Amino acid sequence: MGRTLAEKILQRHCDEAISGPGQIARCRVSLVLANDITAPLAIKSFRAMGAEKVFDKDRVALVMDHFTPNKDIDSAEQVRGVREFAHEMGVTHYIEGGECGVEHALLPEMGLVGPGDVVVGADSHTCTYGGLGAFATGMGSTDIAAAMATGETWFKIPPTVRVDFTGEMPRWLSAKDLILKVIGEIGVSGALYKALEFAGETVSAMDAESRMTIANMAIEAGGKVGLFPVDKVALDFAKAHGHPGCEPMAGDEDAVYERRLHIDVSKLAPQVACPHLPENVKPVGEVGDVVIHQAVIGSCTNGRISDLRAAAEVLKGRKAAKGVRLIVLPATPRIWRQAMEEGLFTVFLDAGAVIGPPTCGPCLGGHMGILAKGERAIATTNRNFKGRMGSLESEVYLSSPAVAAASAVAGRIVHPDSL
Amino acid sequence: MIVKGKAHKVGAHIDTDAIIPARFLVTTDPDELGRNCMEGLEPGWIKRVSPGDIMVAGENFGCGSSREHAPIALIGAGIKVVVAHSFARIFYRNSFNMGLTLLEVGELAEQIADGDQLEVDTATGVVKDLTNGRSISCQPVPPFMQNILDKGGLVPYVKERLSKGA
């Protein structure tokens, strides 16, 4: 009997034999992550557990990326508490200020996460590293505190939903459109408690950044993880970023999958998730006449260099419409520098964009792009819940960088081809 | 544990931003989080709630972010039990870790109306609706999670393991 990719990766970190879905297994973790919102609670729980030191000072990452650079005194105090804890524990990867980036773009870049790892993070989008073939999942702060103290955690072995993508991607179609299409098909609870496993010829030809964009939104279908095979793409990425990698791995064809989906991408149009759930997905041409007031390009979903290049390709020689705030946030300092050196910032500035520091701020209505009552945004972020980006009476539409950029220019949601 | 209280009904896919919006995440204090519980769904919601009341929800309750502030806000608001069609995965773990009991009743959640008086036995998984006289049975809490609840949550559970050097 074949095995799913989730079972294969977990088995590498578990002493008992993994037999199938439903089993509760204790696994060693490769890295434990928390941020400026979730680390303060994790530290509180860690101390209440009577823990005195972290299991491995090199395998805990504390990334101050949500309300930073700190937006107010309370958020500054939270970061101060985390900084002091990191110092006390001798945590190697405490990251703040000019070194800081959006955690899920930063950690792969630093080689701290990669193929074959088990990663737990106090952030729901920890599933991003599934793009590199890591079993990576979000948990709450107290689960993370326990993992920081013991170096292990428990998992209920998930059933798997397998998604095979076939066909060649047409122009303007991106990884974001594929994951929006999947969420539109199966719904926001379609993979509840389950693993999503992505395969197929389209995936084989897909770069690591695109894979991370897809894995990032597995949680928006309720998924525990979104997994891509450990193949040449994943192993080359690992090598280039100083991660040790592991043996190649993929889900077996004869594994028991709870459900299988086949999506032919060759005729797919760019997708948009309409308010107020990521499953309200339509092809961009069917969204209707939607006027926007803000466009945000960035986040752990779409703030990587390939995303900024796609946005710049659309924005080159064009301007954001009057009345539209265009906000561009490169996700890490390295991406920021690369965008600057490639001349993308000139394109963005000429288009009238605000270029911000790497931060999660606007995605969760934290800071740097909050919506007022009646305002509407298109964003390359991952959630469009009611009030997510500000006022309860605002609206967020989710799209790819190309569609967000085109919509900024048009002042309404449009296909890049229509400019 | 037997909990008696009024049902506060919400719909499907209630996310963690609805339970506790991001702007309140500059504290970890349960009372302060409790005062702002459900602000993202309905401003002033907390005014209608008395300690011991029971949240009743549709499918996928607690979807969205990993913020443990969400179960803490519900506990801070005086809620000890949530009865729902189903729960989001991270919220499910967080709630048990924090000592908030969750019961998954599937479509039977629809039989409970907003404002009904409920009596919930968390050990047997029986939810009695005292207003309409109906009784709902669901899977009680799984033994592994019950063990964590019995210890008082994940903090005392791990504390015991650390002290034993396990």
Coordinates of C-alpha atoms in Angstrom, one line a residue:
Chain A
M1 CA 0.0 0.0 0.0
G2 CA 1.4 3.4 -1.0
R3 CA 1.7 6.3 1.4
T4 CA 0.8 10.0 1.2
L5 CA 3.4 12.6 1.3
A6 CA 2.2 13.8 4.7
E7 CA 2.7 10.3 6.1
K8 CA 6.2 10.0 4.6
I9 CA 7.5 13.3 5.9
L10 CA 6.0 12.8 9.4
Q11 CA 7.5 9.3 9.6
R12 CA 11.0 10.8 9.3
H13 CA 10.3 12.6 12.6
C14 CA 8.4 9.9 14.5
D15 CA 9.7 6.8 16.2
E16 CA 6.4 4.8 16.1
A17 CA 5.2 3.4 12.8
I18 CA 2.6 5.7 11.1
S19 CA -0.2 3.5 9.9
G20 CA -2.7 5.9 8.6
P21 CA -5.3 8.7 9.2
G22 CA -6.6 9.2 12.7
Q23 CA -3.6 8.0 14.5
I24 CA -2.1 10.4 17.1
A25 CA 1.7 10.5 16.7
R26 CA 4.4 12.3 18.6
C27 CA 6.9 14.0 16.3
R28 CA 10.1 15.8 16.7
V29 CA 10.1 19.3 15.2
S30 CA 12.8 20.9 13.0
L31 CA 11.9 24.5 13.7
V32 CA 9.5 26.3 16.0
L33 CA 8.2 29.8 15.0
A34 CA 6.3 32.6 16.6
N35 CA 5.8 36.3 15.8
D36 CA 5.2 39.6 17.6
I37 CA 1.5 38.8 18.1
T38 CA 1.8 35.2 19.1
A39 CA 5.2 35.0 20.9
P40 CA 4.1 37.0 23.9
L41 CA 1.4 34.4 24.7
A42 CA 3.8 31.6 23.9
I43 CA 6.3 33.0 26.4
K44 CA 3.6 33.4 29.0
S45 CA 2.6 29.7 28.6
F46 CA 6.3 28.6 28.4
R47 CA 7.0 30.1 31.8
A48 CA 3.8 28.8 33.3
M49 CA 4.9 25.3 32.2
G50 CA 7.9 25.7 34.3
A51 CA 10.2 25.5 31.3
E52 CA 13.6 27.1 31.8
K53 CA 15.2 26.8 28.4
V54 CA 14.2 26.3 24.8
F55 CA 14.9 22.8 23.4
D56 CA 17.5 24.1 20.9
K57 CA 18.4 27.8 20.7
D58 CA 19.1 27.4 16.9
R59 CA 15.8 25.9 16.2
V60 CA 13.5 28.6 17.5
A61 CA 12.7 31.6 15.3
L62 CA 11.0 34.7 16.7
V63 CA 10.1 37.1 13.9
M64 CA 8.7 40.6 14.7
D65 CA 6.8 41.2 11.5
H66 CA 3.1 42.0 12.2
F67 CA 2.7 45.3 13.9
T68 CA 6.3 46.4 13.1
P69 CA 8.0 48.8 12.9
N70 CA 5.9 49.1 16.1
K71 CA 2.7 51.0 15.5
D72 CA 2.0 52.0 19.1
I73 CA 3.3 51.7 22.7
D74 CA 1.4 48.4 23.4
S75 CA 2.9 46.7 20.3
A76 CA 6.4 48.1 21.2
E77 CA 6.0 46.6 24.7
Q78 CA 5.1 43.2 23.3
V79 CA 8.2 43.2 21.1
R80 CA 10.3 44.3 24.1
G81 CA 9.1 41.3 26.0
V82 CA 10.0 38.9 23.2
R83 CA 13.4 40.5 22.7
E84 CA 14.2 40.1 26.4
F85 CA 13.1 36.4 26.3
A86 CA 15.2 35.8 23.2
H87 CA 18.2 37.3 24.9
E88 CA 17.6 35.3 28.1
M89 CA 17.3 32.0 26.2
G90 CA 20.1 32.8 23.8
V91 CA 17.8 32.3 20.8
T92 CA 19.9 32.6 17.6
H93 CA 17.1 33.7 15.3
Y94 CA 15.4 36.6 16.9
I95 CA 14.6 39.0 14.0
E96 CA 13.6 42.6 14.2
G97 CA 14.2 45.9 12.5
G98 CA 16.2 46.1 9.3
E99 CA 16.8 42.3 9.2
C100 CA 13.1 41.6 9.5
G101 CA 10.8 40.4 6.8
V102 CA 7.5 38.7 6.5
E103 CA 8.2 35.4 8.4
H104 CA 7.1 33.0 5.7
A105 CA 9.1 34.7 3.0
L106 CA 12.1 35.3 5.3
L107 CA 12.7 31.8 6.8
P108 CA 12.9 29.9 3.5
E109 CA 15.3 32.7 2.3
M110 CA 17.5 32.1 5.4
G111 CA 17.5 28.3 4.8
L112 CA 15.9 27.7 8.2
V113 CA 13.0 25.6 6.7
G114 CA 13.1 23.2 3.7
P115 CA 12.5 19.8 2.3
G116 CA 11.6 17.0 4.7
D117 CA 11.3 19.3 7.8
V118 CA 8.5 19.3 10.3
V119 CA 7.8 23.0 11.1
V120 CA 5.3 24.3 13.6
G121 CA 4.6 28.0 13.9
A122 CA 2.2 30.2 15.9
D123 CA 0.9 31.6 12.7
S124 CA -1.7 30.0 10.5
H125 CA 0.3 30.6 7.3
T126 CA 3.2 28.4 8.5
C127 CA 1.8 26.0 5.9
T128 CA 3.7 28.1 3.3
Y129 CA 6.8 25.8 3.7
G130 CA 4.8 22.9 2.3
G131 CA 5.8 24.5 -1.0
L132 CA 9.3 23.3 -0.3
G133 CA 8.2 19.8 0.8
A134 CA 8.1 20.5 4.5
F135 CA 5.2 19.3 6.8
A136 CA 4.6 22.8 8.1
T137 CA 1.5 23.8 10.0
G138 CA 0.1 26.6 12.2
M139 CA -0.8 26.2 15.8
G140 CA -1.6 28.4 18.7
S141 CA 0.8 29.9 21.2
T142 CA 0.5 27.3 23.9
D143 CA 1.1 24.4 21.5
I144 CA 4.2 26.4 20.3
A145 CA 5.3 27.0 23.9
A146 CA 5.2 23.2 24.4
A147 CA 7.2 22.6 21.2
M148 CA 9.7 25.3 22.2
A149 CA 10.2 23.5 25.6
T150 CA 10.2 19.9 24.5
G151 CA 11.2 19.9 20.8
E152 CA 8.2 17.8 19.8
T153 CA 4.5 18.0 19.3
W154 CA 1.6 15.7 18.6
F155 CA -0.3 15.4 15.3
K156 CA -3.4 13.5 14.3
I157 CA -2.4 11.9 11.0
P158 CA -4.5 13.7 8.4
P159 CA -6.4 12.2 5.5
T160 CA -5.2 13.7 2.2
V161 CA -7.0 15.5 -0.6
R162 CA -4.9 15.3 -3.7
V163 CA -5.0 18.0 -6.4
D164 CA -3.4 17.3 -9.8
F165 CA -2.8 20.3 -12.0
T166 CA -2.3 19.6 -15.7
G167 CA -1.8 21.8 -18.8
E168 CA 0.4 24.8 -19.5
M169 CA -0.3 28.1 -17.7
P170 CA -1.6 30.8 -20.1
R171 CA -0.2 34.3 -20.0
W172 CA -1.2 36.3 -16.8
L173 CA -2.2 33.1 -15.0
S174 CA -0.3 32.6 -11.8
A175 CA 0.0 30.3 -8.8
K176 CA -2.4 32.5 -6.9
D177 CA -5.1 31.9 -9.4
L178 CA -4.6 28.1 -9.1
I179 CA -5.1 28.1 -5.3
L180 CA -8.0 30.5 -5.5
K181 CA -9.6 28.1 -8.0
V182 CA -9.1 25.2 -5.6
I183 CA -10.6 27.0 -2.6
G184 CA -13.5 28.1 -4.8
E185 CA -14.1 24.4 -5.8
I186 CA -13.8 22.8 -2.4
G187 CA -14.8 25.7 -0.1
V188 CA -13.2 27.2 3.1
S189 CA -13.8 24.0 5.0
G190 CA -13.2 21.6 2.1
A191 CA -9.9 20.4 3.6
L192 CA -10.8 20.7 7.2
Y193 CA -8.4 18.6 9.4
K194 CA -6.9 17.3 6.1
A195 CA -3.7 17.5 4.2
L196 CA -3.7 18.9 0.6
E197 CA -1.2 17.4 -1.7
F198 CA -0.4 19.1 -5.0
A199 CA 1.0 17.2 -8.0
G200 CA 0.8 16.9 -11.8
E201 CA 2.8 18.1 -14.8
T202 CA 2.0 21.8 -14.1
V203 CA 3.5 21.4 -10.6
S204 CA 6.7 19.7 -11.9
A205 CA 7.3 22.8 -14.1
M206 CA 6.5 25.3 -11.3
D207 CA 9.2 27.3 -9.4
A208 CA 9.6 27.2 -5.7
E209 CA 8.1 30.7 -5.2
S210 CA 4.9 29.8 -6.9
R211 CA 4.6 26.6 -4.9
M212 CA 4.9 28.6 -1.7
T213 CA 2.1 30.9 -2.8
I214 CA -0.2 27.9 -3.3
A215 CA 0.9 26.1 -0.1
N216 CA 0.4 29.4 1.8
M217 CA -3.4 29.4 1.2
A218 CA -4.0 25.7 2.1
I219 CA -5.3 27.0 5.5
E220 CA -7.9 29.0 3.7
A221 CA -9.5 25.7 2.7
G222 CA -9.2 24.6 6.3
G223 CA -6.1 22.4 5.5
K224 CA -3.5 21.3 8.0
V225 CA -0.8 21.4 5.3
G226 CA -0.4 22.1 1.6
L227 CA 2.3 19.8 0.3
F228 CA 4.5 19.8 -2.8
P229 CA 6.9 17.0 -3.7
V230 CA 10.5 17.0 -2.7
D231 CA 11.9 17.1 -6.3
K232 CA 14.8 18.9 -8.1
V233 CA 13.0 22.3 -7.8
A234 CA 12.7 21.9 -4.0
L235 CA 16.2 20.5 -3.5
D236 CA 17.8 23.1 -5.7
F237 CA 16.1 25.8 -3.7
A238 CA 17.3 24.2 -0.5
K239 CA 20.9 24.0 -1.7
A240 CA 20.9 27.6 -2.9
H241 CA 19.7 28.8 0.5
G242 CA 22.0 26.6 2.7
H243 CA 19.3 24.1 3.8
P244 CA 20.5 20.5 4.0
G245 CA 17.4 19.1 2.2
C246 CA 16.5 15.4 2.2
E247 CA 15.9 12.4 -0.1
P248 CA 13.4 13.0 -2.9
M249 CA 9.8 12.3 -1.9
A250 CA 6.3 12.3 -3.4
G251 CA 3.0 10.9 -2.6
D252 CA 2.5 7.4 -4.0
E253 CA -0.1 7.0 -6.8
D254 CA -1.6 4.0 -5.0
A255 CA -1.8 5.8 -1.6
V256 CA -5.3 6.1 -0.2
Y257 CA -6.5 9.6 -1.0
E258 CA -9.8 10.8 0.5
R259 CA -10.6 12.8 -2.6
R260 CA -8.9 13.6 -5.9
L261 CA -9.3 16.8 -7.9
H262 CA -8.0 17.4 -11.5
I263 CA -7.7 20.9 -12.7
D264 CA -6.7 21.7 -16.3
V265 CA -5.0 25.1 -16.0
S266 CA -4.7 25.7 -19.7
K267 CA -8.0 27.4 -20.2
L268 CA -8.2 29.0 -16.7
A269 CA -8.7 32.8 -16.4
P270 CA -7.2 34.8 -13.5
Q271 CA -9.4 34.4 -10.4
V272 CA -10.7 36.8 -7.8
A273 CA -12.0 36.0 -4.3
C274 CA -14.9 38.3 -3.5
P275 CA -16.0 39.5 0.0
H276 CA -16.2 38.1 2.7
L277 CA -14.8 34.6 2.3
P278 CA -11.8 33.2 0.3
E279 CA -14.2 30.7 -1.3
N280 CA -16.3 33.3 -3.1
V281 CA -14.1 32.9 -6.2
K282 CA -15.0 34.0 -9.7
P283 CA -13.0 34.5 -12.9
V284 CA -11.9 38.2 -13.1
G285 CA -14.3 38.8 -16.0
E286 CA -17.3 37.8 -13.9
V287 CA -16.7 40.0 -10.9
G288 CA -18.7 42.9 -12.4
D289 CA -18.0 46.6 -12.1
V290 CA -16.2 46.9 -8.8
V291 CA -14.5 50.3 -8.0
I292 CA -11.5 50.1 -5.7
H293 CA -9.9 52.6 -3.4
Q294 CA -6.7 50.6 -2.4
A295 CA -4.5 48.0 -4.0
V296 CA -2.0 46.1 -1.8
I297 CA 0.8 44.1 -3.4
G298 CA 2.8 42.1 -0.8
S299 CA 2.3 39.7 2.2
C300 CA 3.4 36.1 2.8
T301 CA 1.3 35.0 -0.2
N302 CA 2.6 37.4 -2.9
G303 CA 5.4 39.6 -1.7
R304 CA 8.3 37.7 -3.3
I305 CA 10.4 39.0 -6.2
S306 CA 8.5 37.2 -8.9
D307 CA 5.3 38.8 -7.6
L308 CA 6.8 42.3 -7.7
R309 CA 8.1 41.6 -11.2
A310 CA 4.6 40.6 -12.4
A311 CA 3.1 43.7 -10.9
A312 CA 5.9 45.9 -12.4
E313 CA 5.3 44.3 -15.9
V314 CA 1.7 45.6 -15.7
L315 CA 2.5 48.9 -14.1
K316 CA 5.4 49.9 -16.4
G317 CA 4.6 53.2 -18.1
R318 CA 1.2 53.4 -16.4
K319 CA -0.2 55.2 -13.4
A320 CA -2.6 54.2 -10.6
A321 CA -6.0 55.7 -11.1
K322 CA -6.8 58.9 -9.2
G323 CA -8.3 58.0 -5.8
V324 CA -6.5 54.6 -5.6
R325 CA -3.8 54.1 -2.9
L326 CA -1.3 51.6 -4.4
I327 CA 0.8 50.0 -1.7
V328 CA 3.8 47.8 -2.5
L329 CA 5.5 45.9 0.3
P330 CA 8.5 43.7 -0.6
A331 CA 8.3 40.8 1.8
T332 CA 12.0 40.8 3.0
P333 CA 15.0 43.1 3.0
R334 CA 16.7 40.9 0.3
I335 CA 13.6 41.2 -1.9
W336 CA 13.5 44.9 -1.2
R337 CA 17.1 45.3 -2.4
Q338 CA 16.6 43.1 -5.4
A339 CA 13.5 45.1 -6.5
M340 CA 15.5 48.3 -6.1
E341 CA 18.5 47.0 -8.1
E342 CA 16.3 45.7 -10.9
G343 CA 14.7 49.1 -11.2
L344 CA 11.2 47.9 -10.1
F345 CA 10.9 50.8 -7.6
T346 CA 11.2 53.3 -10.4
V347 CA 8.2 51.6 -12.1
F348 CA 6.2 51.6 -8.8
L349 CA 7.1 55.2 -8.0
D350 CA 6.2 56.4 -11.5
A351 CA 2.9 54.6 -11.0
G352 CA 2.3 56.6 -7.9
A353 CA 2.8 53.7 -5.4
V354 CA 3.7 53.9 -1.8
I355 CA 6.7 51.5 -1.2
G356 CA 6.7 50.3 2.4
P357 CA 9.0 48.2 4.6
P358 CA 8.6 44.5 4.8
T359 CA 5.6 44.0 7.2
C360 CA 2.4 42.0 7.6
G361 CA 0.6 45.3 8.6
P362 CA -2.2 45.8 6.1
C363 CA -3.1 42.1 5.5
L364 CA -4.7 41.8 9.0
G365 CA -5.7 45.5 9.4
G366 CA -2.7 46.0 11.7
H367 CA -1.2 49.2 10.2
M368 CA 0.0 50.8 6.9
G369 CA -3.1 50.5 4.8
I370 CA -6.3 50.3 6.9
L371 CA -9.6 50.7 5.2
A372 CA -12.3 53.2 6.2
K373 CA -16.0 52.6 6.1
G374 CA -17.2 52.1 2.5
E375 CA -13.7 51.6 1.2
R376 CA -12.8 48.6 -1.0
A377 CA -9.4 47.0 -1.6
I378 CA -7.9 44.5 -4.0
A379 CA -5.1 42.7 -2.3
T380 CA -2.6 40.0 -3.0
T381 CA -3.0 38.9 0.6
N382 CA -4.8 35.7 1.7
R383 CA -8.0 36.6 3.7
N384 CA -11.0 38.8 2.9
F385 CA -13.0 38.2 6.1
K386 CA -15.3 41.0 7.1
G387 CA -13.3 43.7 8.7
R388 CA -10.0 42.0 8.0
M389 CA -8.3 45.1 6.6
G390 CA -10.1 47.7 8.8
S391 CA -13.7 48.9 9.1
L392 CA -16.4 46.3 9.3
E393 CA -18.0 48.2 6.5
S394 CA -15.1 47.8 4.1
E395 CA -14.4 45.1 1.5
V396 CA -11.4 43.1 0.4
Y397 CA -11.0 41.3 -2.9
L398 CA -8.1 38.8 -3.3
S399 CA -6.2 38.4 -6.5
S400 CA -2.8 37.8 -8.1
P401 CA -0.2 40.6 -8.3
A402 CA -0.9 41.1 -12.0
V403 CA -4.7 41.6 -11.5
A404 CA -4.1 43.8 -8.4
A405 CA -1.7 46.0 -10.4
A406 CA -4.1 46.2 -13.4
S407 CA -7.0 47.1 -11.1
A408 CA -5.0 49.9 -9.5
V409 CA -4.5 51.4 -13.0
A410 CA -8.1 51.0 -14.0
G411 CA -9.5 52.0 -10.6
R412 CA -11.8 49.0 -10.8
I413 CA -11.2 45.2 -10.9
V414 CA -10.0 44.2 -14.4
H415 CA -8.0 41.6 -16.3
P416 CA -4.5 42.8 -17.2
D417 CA -5.3 42.3 -20.9
S418 CA -8.1 44.9 -20.7
L419 CA -5.6 47.8 -20.0
Chain B
M1 CA -18.7 19.1 33.6
I2 CA -22.4 20.3 33.3
V3 CA -22.9 23.8 32.0
K4 CA -26.3 25.6 31.9
G5 CA -26.8 28.8 30.1
K6 CA -28.4 30.8 27.2
A7 CA -27.5 29.9 23.6
H8 CA -25.8 32.7 21.6
K9 CA -26.2 31.6 18.0
V10 CA -23.9 32.6 15.1
G11 CA -23.6 31.4 11.6
A12 CA -21.1 29.4 9.5
H13 CA -17.4 30.2 9.0
I14 CA -17.1 32.6 11.9
D15 CA -13.4 33.5 11.7
T16 CA -10.9 34.6 14.3
D17 CA -11.0 38.2 13.0
A18 CA -14.7 38.2 13.9
I19 CA -14.0 36.7 17.4
I20 CA -11.3 39.1 18.2
P21 CA -10.2 41.7 15.6
A22 CA -6.4 42.3 15.0
R23 CA -6.5 45.8 16.6
F24 CA -7.1 44.2 20.0
L25 CA -4.1 41.9 19.8
V26 CA -1.8 44.2 21.7
T27 CA -2.5 42.4 24.9
T28 CA -2.8 38.9 26.2
D29 CA -5.1 39.8 29.2
P30 CA -8.2 37.5 29.2
D31 CA -10.5 40.2 30.7
E32 CA -9.5 42.8 28.2
L33 CA -9.8 40.4 25.3
G34 CA -13.1 39.2 26.7
R35 CA -14.5 42.8 26.8
N36 CA -13.9 42.9 23.0
C37 CA -15.1 39.4 22.2
M38 CA -17.0 39.1 18.9
E39 CA -16.4 42.8 18.1
G40 CA -15.6 41.8 14.5
L41 CA -19.1 40.2 14.1
E42 CA -21.3 42.6 16.1
P43 CA -20.0 45.6 18.1
G44 CA -21.3 45.5 21.6
W45 CA -22.0 41.7 21.5
I46 CA -20.5 41.1 24.9
K47 CA -23.2 43.2 26.6
R48 CA -25.8 40.4 25.9
V49 CA -23.7 37.7 27.5
S50 CA -23.7 36.3 31.0
P51 CA -21.1 34.1 32.5
G52 CA -21.9 30.4 31.7
D53 CA -23.7 31.2 28.5
I54 CA -23.0 28.9 25.5
M55 CA -21.9 29.7 22.0
V56 CA -23.7 27.8 19.3
A57 CA -22.2 28.0 15.8
G58 CA -22.4 26.7 12.3
E59 CA -19.7 25.0 10.2
N60 CA -16.0 25.8 10.5
F61 CA -16.1 27.9 13.7
G62 CA -12.8 29.7 14.4
C63 CA -11.4 29.6 10.9
G64 CA -8.6 31.9 10.0
S65 CA -5.6 32.8 12.1
S66 CA -3.7 30.9 14.7
R67 CA -4.4 33.5 17.3
E68 CA -5.0 31.9 20.7
H69 CA -6.5 35.2 21.7
A70 CA -9.7 33.9 20.1
P71 CA -10.5 31.1 22.7
I72 CA -9.0 33.4 25.4
A73 CA -11.5 36.1 24.4
L74 CA -14.4 33.6 24.6
I75 CA -13.2 32.4 28.0
G76 CA -12.8 36.1 29.1
A77 CA -16.4 36.7 28.0
G78 CA -17.6 33.9 30.3
I79 CA -18.1 31.2 27.7
K80 CA -17.0 27.7 28.8
V81 CA -18.5 25.6 26.0
V82 CA -19.0 26.1 22.3
V83 CA -21.4 23.8 20.4
A84 CA -20.9 23.9 16.7
H85 CA -21.5 22.1 13.4
S86 CA -17.7 21.8 13.1
F87 CA -14.5 23.7 14.1
A88 CA -11.4 24.9 12.3
R89 CA -8.4 22.8 13.2
I90 CA -6.1 25.4 14.9
F91 CA -9.0 26.8 16.9
Y92 CA -9.9 23.3 18.0
R93 CA -6.4 22.6 19.5
N94 CA -6.1 26.1 21.0
S95 CA -9.5 25.8 22.8
F96 CA -8.6 22.5 24.5
N97 CA -5.2 23.8 25.3
M98 CA -6.8 26.8 27.0
G99 CA -9.5 24.8 28.8
L100 CA -12.4 25.8 26.5
T101 CA -14.6 22.7 25.7
L102 CA -15.8 22.2 22.2
L103 CA -18.6 19.9 21.1
E104 CA -19.0 19.0 17.4
V105 CA -22.7 18.2 16.6
G106 CA -22.9 18.5 12.8
E107 CA -26.2 19.6 11.4
L108 CA -27.9 19.1 14.7
A109 CA -26.6 22.6 15.6
E110 CA -29.5 23.9 13.5
Q111 CA -32.0 22.5 16.1
I112 CA -30.9 25.1 18.6
A113 CA -32.4 28.6 18.4
D114 CA -30.7 31.8 19.5
G115 CA -31.7 32.5 23.2
D116 CA -32.6 28.9 24.0
Q117 CA -31.7 27.6 27.5
L118 CA -29.2 24.8 27.2
E119 CA -27.7 22.2 29.5
V120 CA -24.5 20.7 28.3
D121 CA -22.8 17.6 29.7
T122 CA -19.3 17.7 28.3
A123 CA -18.4 14.2 29.6
T124 CA -21.3 12.4 27.8
G125 CA -21.7 14.8 24.8
V126 CA -25.4 15.4 25.5
V127 CA -26.8 18.8 24.8
K128 CA -30.3 19.4 26.2
D129 CA -32.3 22.2 24.8
L130 CA -34.5 23.1 27.8
T131 CA -36.5 25.6 25.7
N132 CA -37.7 23.2 22.9
G133 CA -37.3 19.9 24.9
R134 CA -35.0 18.3 22.4
S135 CA -31.8 16.5 23.2
I136 CA -28.7 16.2 21.0
S137 CA -26.1 13.6 21.4
C138 CA -22.6 13.9 19.9
Q139 CA -19.2 12.3 20.2
P140 CA -17.8 13.2 23.6
V141 CA -14.4 14.8 23.8
P142 CA -11.7 12.3 22.5
P143 CA -9.7 10.7 25.3
F144 CA -6.5 12.3 24.3
M145 CA -8.0 15.8 24.5
Q146 CA -10.0 14.9 27.6
N147 CA -6.7 14.0 29.2
I148 CA -5.4 17.5 28.5
L149 CA -8.7 19.1 29.7
D150 CA -8.5 16.9 32.9
K151 CA -5.0 18.3 33.6
G152 CA -6.4 21.8 33.3
G153 CA -5.1 22.5 29.8
L154 CA -1.8 22.1 27.9
V155 CA 0.2 24.2 30.4
P156 CA -0.2 21.9 33.4
Y157 CA -0.1 18.9 31.1
V158 CA 3.4 19.8 29.8
K159 CA 4.5 21.1 33.2
E160 CA 3.9 17.6 34.6
R161 CA 5.9 16.0 31.7
L162 CA 8.8 18.4 32.1
S163 CA 9.0 17.8 35.9
K164 CA 9.1 14.0 35.2
G165 CA 11.8 14.6 32.6
A166 CA 9.7 12.6 30.1

